[in-house]
PDB file of C-alpha atoms in Angstrom:
ATOM      1  CA  MET A 361     -10.817  31.627  47.108  1.00 45.00           C
ATOM      2  CA  ALA A 362     -10.284  31.060  43.405  1.00 44.00           C
ATOM      3  CA  ALA A 363     -11.010  27.645  42.015  1.00 44.00           C
ATOM      4  CA  GLU A 364      -7.907  25.664  41.223  1.00 49.00           C
ATOM      5  CA  VAL A 365      -7.143  25.656  37.525  1.00 54.00           C
ATOM      6  CA  ARG A 366      -6.208  22.162  36.454  1.00 62.00           C
ATOM      7  CA  PRO A 367      -4.170  21.834  33.292  1.00 71.00           C
ATOM      8  CA  ARG A 368      -5.817  20.280  30.273  1.00 81.00           C
ATOM      9  CA  LEU A 369      -4.102  17.857  28.022  1.00 92.00           C
ATOM     10  CA  THR A 370      -3.347  19.596  24.705  1.00 94.00           C
ATOM     11  CA  VAL A 371      -3.078  17.435  21.595  1.00 95.00           C
ATOM     12  CA  LEU A 372      -1.276  18.832  18.550  1.00 96.00           C
ATOM     13  CA  SER A 373      -1.996  17.019  15.329  1.00 95.00           C
ATOM     14  CA  GLY A 374      -1.943  17.627  11.604  1.00 93.00           C
ATOM     15  CA  PRO A 375      -0.631  16.098   8.433  1.00 90.00           C
ATOM     16  CA  SER A 376       2.867  14.690   8.131  1.00 82.00           C
ATOM     17  CA  GLY A 377       5.294  17.406   7.051  1.00 83.00           C
ATOM     18  CA  VAL A 378       3.237  20.310   8.416  1.00 90.00           C
ATOM     19  CA  GLY A 379       5.961  21.149  10.949  1.00 90.00           C
ATOM     20  CA  LYS A 380       4.606  19.757  14.226  1.00 91.00           C
ATOM     21  CA  SER A 381       8.044  18.714  15.497  1.00 88.00           C
ATOM     22  CA  THR A 382       9.620  22.028  14.500  1.00 91.00           C
ATOM     23  CA  VAL A 383       6.908  24.048  16.281  1.00 94.00           C
ATOM     24  CA  VAL A 384       7.147  21.902  19.410  1.00 91.00           C
ATOM     25  CA  ALA A 385      10.960  22.094  19.493  1.00 90.00           C
ATOM     26  CA  HIS A 386      10.821  25.907  19.233  1.00 92.00           C
ATOM     27  CA  MET A 387       8.116  26.141  21.885  1.00 90.00           C
ATOM     28  CA  ARG A 388      10.029  23.953  24.336  1.00 87.00           C
ATOM     29  CA  LYS A 389      13.187  26.003  23.830  1.00 90.00           C
ATOM     30  CA  VAL A 390      11.270  29.074  24.981  1.00 87.00           C
ATOM     31  CA  HIS A 391       9.110  27.256  27.595  1.00 87.00           C
ATOM     32  CA  PRO A 392      10.862  24.089  28.775  1.00 86.00           C
ATOM     33  CA  GLU A 393       8.233  23.647  31.511  1.00 83.00           C
ATOM     34  CA  VAL A 394       5.784  22.398  28.874  1.00 86.00           C
ATOM     35  CA  TRP A 395       6.004  18.635  29.138  1.00 89.00           C
ATOM     36  CA  LEU A 396       5.975  16.808  25.824  1.00 87.00           C
ATOM     37  CA  SER A 397       5.059  13.177  26.011  1.00 88.00           C
ATOM     38  CA  VAL A 398       7.637  10.911  24.377  1.00 90.00           C
ATOM     39  CA  SER A 399       5.962   8.281  22.210  1.00 90.00           C
ATOM     40  CA  ALA A 400       6.956   4.671  21.816  1.00 95.00           C
ATOM     41  CA  THR A 401       7.522   3.564  18.210  1.00 96.00           C
ATOM     42  CA  THR A 402       8.538   0.506  16.251  1.00 97.00           C
ATOM     43  CA  ARG A 403      10.164   2.757  13.641  1.00 94.00           C
ATOM     44  CA  LYS A 404      13.948   2.788  13.336  1.00 93.00           C
ATOM     45  CA  PRO A 405      15.678   5.986  14.558  1.00 93.00           C
ATOM     46  CA  ARG A 406      16.447   8.685  11.995  1.00 89.00           C
ATOM     47  CA  PRO A 407      19.930  10.211  12.090  1.00 90.00           C
ATOM     48  CA  GLY A 408      20.403  12.194  15.302  1.00 92.00           C
ATOM     49  CA  GLU A 409      17.405  10.690  17.125  1.00 92.00           C
ATOM     50  CA  ARG A 410      18.041   9.191  20.557  1.00 92.00           C
ATOM     51  CA  HIS A 411      16.089   6.592  22.550  1.00 92.00           C
ATOM     52  CA  GLY A 412      14.022   8.287  25.253  1.00 89.00           C
ATOM     53  CA  VAL A 413      14.449  11.757  23.738  1.00 86.00           C
ATOM     54  CA  GLN A 414      12.536  11.874  20.440  1.00 85.00           C
ATOM     55  CA  TYR A 415      10.971   8.424  20.908  1.00 90.00           C
ATOM     56  CA  PHE A 416      11.210   5.229  22.889  1.00 94.00           C
ATOM     57  CA  PHE A 417      12.330   2.867  20.127  1.00 97.00           C
ATOM     58  CA  VAL A 418      10.831  -0.577  20.812  1.00 97.00           C
ATOM     59  CA  THR A 419      10.504  -3.918  19.040  1.00 97.00           C
ATOM     60  CA  ASP A 420       7.187  -5.187  17.691  1.00 96.00           C
ATOM     61  CA  ASP A 421       6.976  -7.638  20.609  1.00 97.00           C
ATOM     62  CA  GLU A 422       7.575  -4.862  23.161  1.00 97.00           C
ATOM     63  CA  PHE A 423       4.895  -2.726  21.499  1.00 98.00           C
ATOM     64  CA  ASP A 424       2.440  -5.661  21.537  1.00 97.00           C
ATOM     65  CA  LYS A 425       2.967  -5.959  25.320  1.00 97.00           C
ATOM     66  CA  LEU A 426       2.335  -2.229  25.853  1.00 97.00           C
ATOM     67  CA  VAL A 427      -0.962  -2.523  23.945  1.00 95.00           C
ATOM     68  CA  ALA A 428      -2.003  -5.764  25.672  1.00 97.00           C
ATOM     69  CA  ASN A 429      -1.325  -4.292  29.132  1.00 96.00           C
ATOM     70  CA  GLY A 430      -3.321  -1.114  28.409  1.00 92.00           C
ATOM     71  CA  GLU A 431      -0.216   1.004  28.942  1.00 95.00           C
ATOM     72  CA  LEU A 432      -0.839   3.271  25.938  1.00 95.00           C
ATOM     73  CA  LEU A 433      -3.251   6.225  26.005  1.00 94.00           C
ATOM     74  CA  GLU A 434      -3.464   5.920  22.237  1.00 94.00           C
ATOM     75  CA  TRP A 435      -1.646   4.135  19.465  1.00 93.00           C
ATOM     76  CA  ALA A 436      -1.725   3.976  15.700  1.00 86.00           C
ATOM     77  CA  GLU A 437       0.020   2.441  12.744  1.00 86.00           C
ATOM     78  CA  PHE A 438       1.457   4.862  10.210  1.00 78.00           C
ATOM     79  CA  ALA A 439       3.629   4.256   7.162  1.00 77.00           C
ATOM     80  CA  GLY A 440       4.273   0.689   8.295  1.00 88.00           C
ATOM     81  CA  ASN A 441       5.303   1.558  11.867  1.00 93.00           C
ATOM     82  CA  ARG A 442       3.389   1.802  15.146  1.00 94.00           C
ATOM     83  CA  TYR A 443       3.426   4.783  17.499  1.00 91.00           C
ATOM     84  CA  GLY A 444       1.853   5.119  20.938  1.00 94.00           C
ATOM     85  CA  THR A 445       1.657   7.413  23.966  1.00 94.00           C
ATOM     86  CA  PRO A 446       2.563   5.908  27.354  1.00 94.00           C
ATOM     87  CA  ARG A 447      -0.528   6.523  29.544  1.00 92.00           C
ATOM     88  CA  GLN A 448       0.909   6.753  33.054  1.00 92.00           C
ATOM     89  CA  ALA A 449       3.474   9.469  32.353  1.00 91.00           C
ATOM     90  CA  VAL A 450       0.740  11.745  30.937  1.00 93.00           C
ATOM     91  CA  LEU A 451      -1.550  11.169  33.921  1.00 93.00           C
ATOM     92  CA  ASP A 452       1.315  11.750  36.375  1.00 93.00           C
ATOM     93  CA  ARG A 453       2.266  15.089  34.789  1.00 92.00           C
ATOM     94  CA  LEU A 454      -1.327  16.320  34.607  1.00 91.00           C
ATOM     95  CA  GLY A 455      -1.791  15.273  38.241  1.00 91.00           C
ATOM     96  CA  ALA A 456       1.284  17.329  39.164  1.00 90.00           C
ATOM     97  CA  GLY A 457      -0.280  20.387  37.503  1.00 87.00           C
ATOM     98  CA  ASP A 458       2.116  20.524  34.548  1.00 86.00           C
ATOM     99  CA  PRO A 459       1.004  21.647  31.079  1.00 86.00           C
ATOM    100  CA  VAL A 460       1.118  18.515  28.905  1.00 91.00           C
ATOM    101  CA  LEU A 461       1.386  18.399  25.130  1.00 93.00           C
ATOM    102  CA  LEU A 462       0.983  15.393  22.869  1.00 93.00           C
ATOM    103  CA  GLU A 463       2.202  15.600  19.280  1.00 91.00           C
ATOM    104  CA  ILE A 464       0.361  12.761  17.561  1.00 88.00           C
ATOM    105  CA  ASP A 465      -1.482  11.784  14.387  1.00 85.00           C
ATOM    106  CA  LEU A 466      -5.204  12.068  13.630  1.00 88.00           C
ATOM    107  CA  GLN A 467      -6.007   8.506  14.657  1.00 86.00           C
ATOM    108  CA  GLY A 468      -4.295   9.042  18.011  1.00 89.00           C
ATOM    109  CA  ALA A 469      -5.984  12.411  18.546  1.00 93.00           C
ATOM    110  CA  ARG A 470      -9.381  10.747  18.085  1.00 94.00           C
ATOM    111  CA  GLN A 471      -8.501   8.033  20.626  1.00 93.00           C
ATOM    112  CA  VAL A 472      -7.326  10.601  23.179  1.00 94.00           C
ATOM    113  CA  LYS A 473     -10.524  12.645  22.759  1.00 93.00           C
ATOM    114  CA  GLN A 474     -12.546   9.495  23.434  1.00 91.00           C
ATOM    115  CA  SER A 475     -10.656   8.516  26.573  1.00 88.00           C
ATOM    116  CA  MET A 476     -10.048  12.097  27.818  1.00 90.00           C
ATOM    117  CA  PRO A 477     -12.968  14.204  26.505  1.00 91.00           C
ATOM    118  CA  ASP A 478     -11.764  17.389  28.214  1.00 90.00           C
ATOM    119  CA  SER A 479      -8.514  17.369  26.242  1.00 93.00           C
ATOM    120  CA  ARG A 480      -7.991  20.200  23.744  1.00 94.00           C
ATOM    121  CA  LEU A 481      -7.340  19.164  20.150  1.00 96.00           C
ATOM    122  CA  VAL A 482      -5.275  21.610  18.083  1.00 97.00           C
ATOM    123  CA  PHE A 483      -4.947  21.100  14.341  1.00 97.00           C
ATOM    124  CA  LEU A 484      -1.771  22.372  12.706  1.00 96.00           C
ATOM    125  CA  ALA A 485      -2.525  23.187   9.076  1.00 95.00           C
ATOM    126  CA  PRO A 486      -0.097  23.990   6.255  1.00 93.00           C
ATOM    127  CA  PRO A 487      -0.342  27.383   4.536  1.00 93.00           C
ATOM    128  CA  SER A 488      -1.235  25.488   1.327  1.00 92.00           C
ATOM    129  CA  TRP A 489      -1.213  22.006  -0.203  1.00 92.00           C
ATOM    130  CA  ASP A 490       1.747  22.957  -2.415  1.00 91.00           C
ATOM    131  CA  GLU A 491       3.762  23.996   0.643  1.00 89.00           C
ATOM    132  CA  LEU A 492       2.964  20.688   2.354  1.00 89.00           C
ATOM    133  CA  VAL A 493       4.145  18.743  -0.713  1.00 88.00           C
ATOM    134  CA  ARG A 494       7.333  20.836  -0.825  1.00 87.00           C
ATOM    135  CA  ARG A 495       8.065  20.148   2.850  1.00 84.00           C
ATOM    136  CA  LEU A 496       7.473  16.413   2.532  1.00 81.00           C
ATOM    137  CA  THR A 497       9.568  15.965  -0.583  1.00 83.00           C
ATOM    138  CA  GLY A 498      12.282  18.342   0.672  1.00 78.00           C
ATOM    139  CA  ARG A 499      13.092  16.215   3.742  1.00 70.00           C
ATOM    140  CA  GLY A 500      15.149  13.803   1.679  1.00 72.00           C
ATOM    141  CA  THR A 501      14.800  11.111   4.356  1.00 73.00           C
ATOM    142  CA  GLU A 502      12.086   8.970   2.794  1.00 76.00           C
ATOM    143  CA  SER A 503      11.519   6.964  -0.371  1.00 84.00           C
ATOM    144  CA  PRO A 504       9.057   8.139  -3.047  1.00 86.00           C
ATOM    145  CA  GLU A 505       6.672   5.357  -1.928  1.00 88.00           C
ATOM    146  CA  VAL A 506       6.681   6.600   1.682  1.00 84.00           C
ATOM    147  CA  ILE A 507       6.214  10.197   0.519  1.00 84.00           C
ATOM    148  CA  GLU A 508       3.253   9.111  -1.617  1.00 88.00           C
ATOM    149  CA  ARG A 509       1.683   7.288   1.373  1.00 86.00           C
ATOM    150  CA  ARG A 510       2.207  10.389   3.538  1.00 84.00           C
ATOM    151  CA  LEU A 511       0.547  12.619   0.919  1.00 88.00           C
ATOM    152  CA  GLU A 512      -2.430  10.236   0.673  1.00 90.00           C
ATOM    153  CA  ALA A 513      -2.721  10.278   4.477  1.00 87.00           C
ATOM    154  CA  ALA A 514      -2.420  14.087   4.492  1.00 89.00           C
ATOM    155  CA  THR A 515      -5.513  14.355   2.276  1.00 92.00           C
ATOM    156  CA  VAL A 516      -7.526  12.385   4.860  1.00 91.00           C
ATOM    157  CA  GLU A 517      -5.992  14.303   7.772  1.00 91.00           C
ATOM    158  CA  LEU A 518      -6.746  17.712   6.238  1.00 93.00           C
ATOM    159  CA  ALA A 519     -10.382  16.647   5.768  1.00 93.00           C
ATOM    160  CA  ALA A 520     -10.666  15.988   9.536  1.00 94.00           C
ATOM    161  CA  GLU A 521      -9.805  19.562  10.549  1.00 94.00           C
ATOM    162  CA  SER A 522     -13.395  20.243  11.688  1.00 95.00           C
ATOM    163  CA  GLU A 523     -13.051  17.582  14.433  1.00 95.00           C
ATOM    164  CA  PHE A 524     -10.534  19.797  16.249  1.00 96.00           C
ATOM    165  CA  ASP A 525     -11.199  22.518  18.814  1.00 95.00           C
ATOM    166  CA  THR A 526      -8.766  24.981  17.212  1.00 95.00           C
ATOM    167  CA  THR A 527      -6.794  25.311  13.975  1.00 96.00           C
ATOM    168  CA  LEU A 528      -3.421  27.028  13.732  1.00 96.00           C
ATOM    169  CA  VAL A 529      -1.898  27.657  10.283  1.00 95.00           C
ATOM    170  CA  ASN A 530       1.852  27.114  10.234  1.00 94.00           C
ATOM    171  CA  THR A 531       3.042  30.191   8.345  1.00 92.00           C
ATOM    172  CA  SER A 532       5.623  31.024  11.024  1.00 93.00           C
ATOM    173  CA  VAL A 533       7.083  28.624  13.585  1.00 92.00           C
ATOM    174  CA  GLU A 534       7.494  31.427  16.141  1.00 93.00           C
ATOM    175  CA  ASP A 535       3.906  32.660  15.736  1.00 94.00           C
ATOM    176  CA  VAL A 536       2.382  29.187  15.929  1.00 94.00           C
ATOM    177  CA  ALA A 537       4.475  28.309  18.995  1.00 93.00           C
ATOM    178  CA  ARG A 538       3.294  31.527  20.676  1.00 92.00           C
ATOM    179  CA  GLU A 539      -0.357  30.793  19.800  1.00 93.00           C
ATOM    180  CA  LEU A 540      -0.054  27.232  21.075  1.00 93.00           C
ATOM    181  CA  LEU A 541       1.447  28.445  24.352  1.00 90.00           C
ATOM    182  CA  ALA A 542      -1.414  30.929  24.753  1.00 89.00           C
ATOM    183  CA  LEU A 543      -3.945  28.126  24.210  1.00 89.00           C
ATOM    184  CA  MET A 544      -2.186  26.065  26.867  1.00 88.00           C
ATOM    185  CA  ALA A 545      -2.252  29.142  29.160  1.00 75.00           C
ATOM    186  CA  VAL A 546       1.488  28.920  29.830  1.00 58.00           C
ATOM    187  CA  ALA A 547       2.463  32.320  31.167  1.00 47.00           C
TER     188      ALA A 547
END
């Protein structure tokens, strides 16, 4: 009898603007059975974002309660807002045998690795620094100050690549999504 293969938690991280959300959206279109954890955030919704779909949009007080009650697997502050992963939903899905993906920042990836050492950390890298700058400035959704903070953070995040189990370079959304699925062993 073959040993039961239990799914591992896969954490996708990388600098802001590298295309994490785009890769994940493409992957889930092709493989909707991959469960993506929905983070809680104190950030205001961007146009088209819906509560419970892209994020759980919460107040600072609500976020404080989640932290105080130990209900977040990880959390971090980024660009003046806080983001966190609800713990129980992740554990429930893994327990049910579902492939689980977290799309989070470097700080969060480090916290997850500490609390769940068998998780797989995947670093999504840009093809080049110039391409990352182009993507961040081309969004048109953030002020120059926020873009500058994101670029400063990206420098730190790129330097942490060696902490990850695997690096994927985002030259093609389709290719990266396929590689990520293969790592997660989603048939």
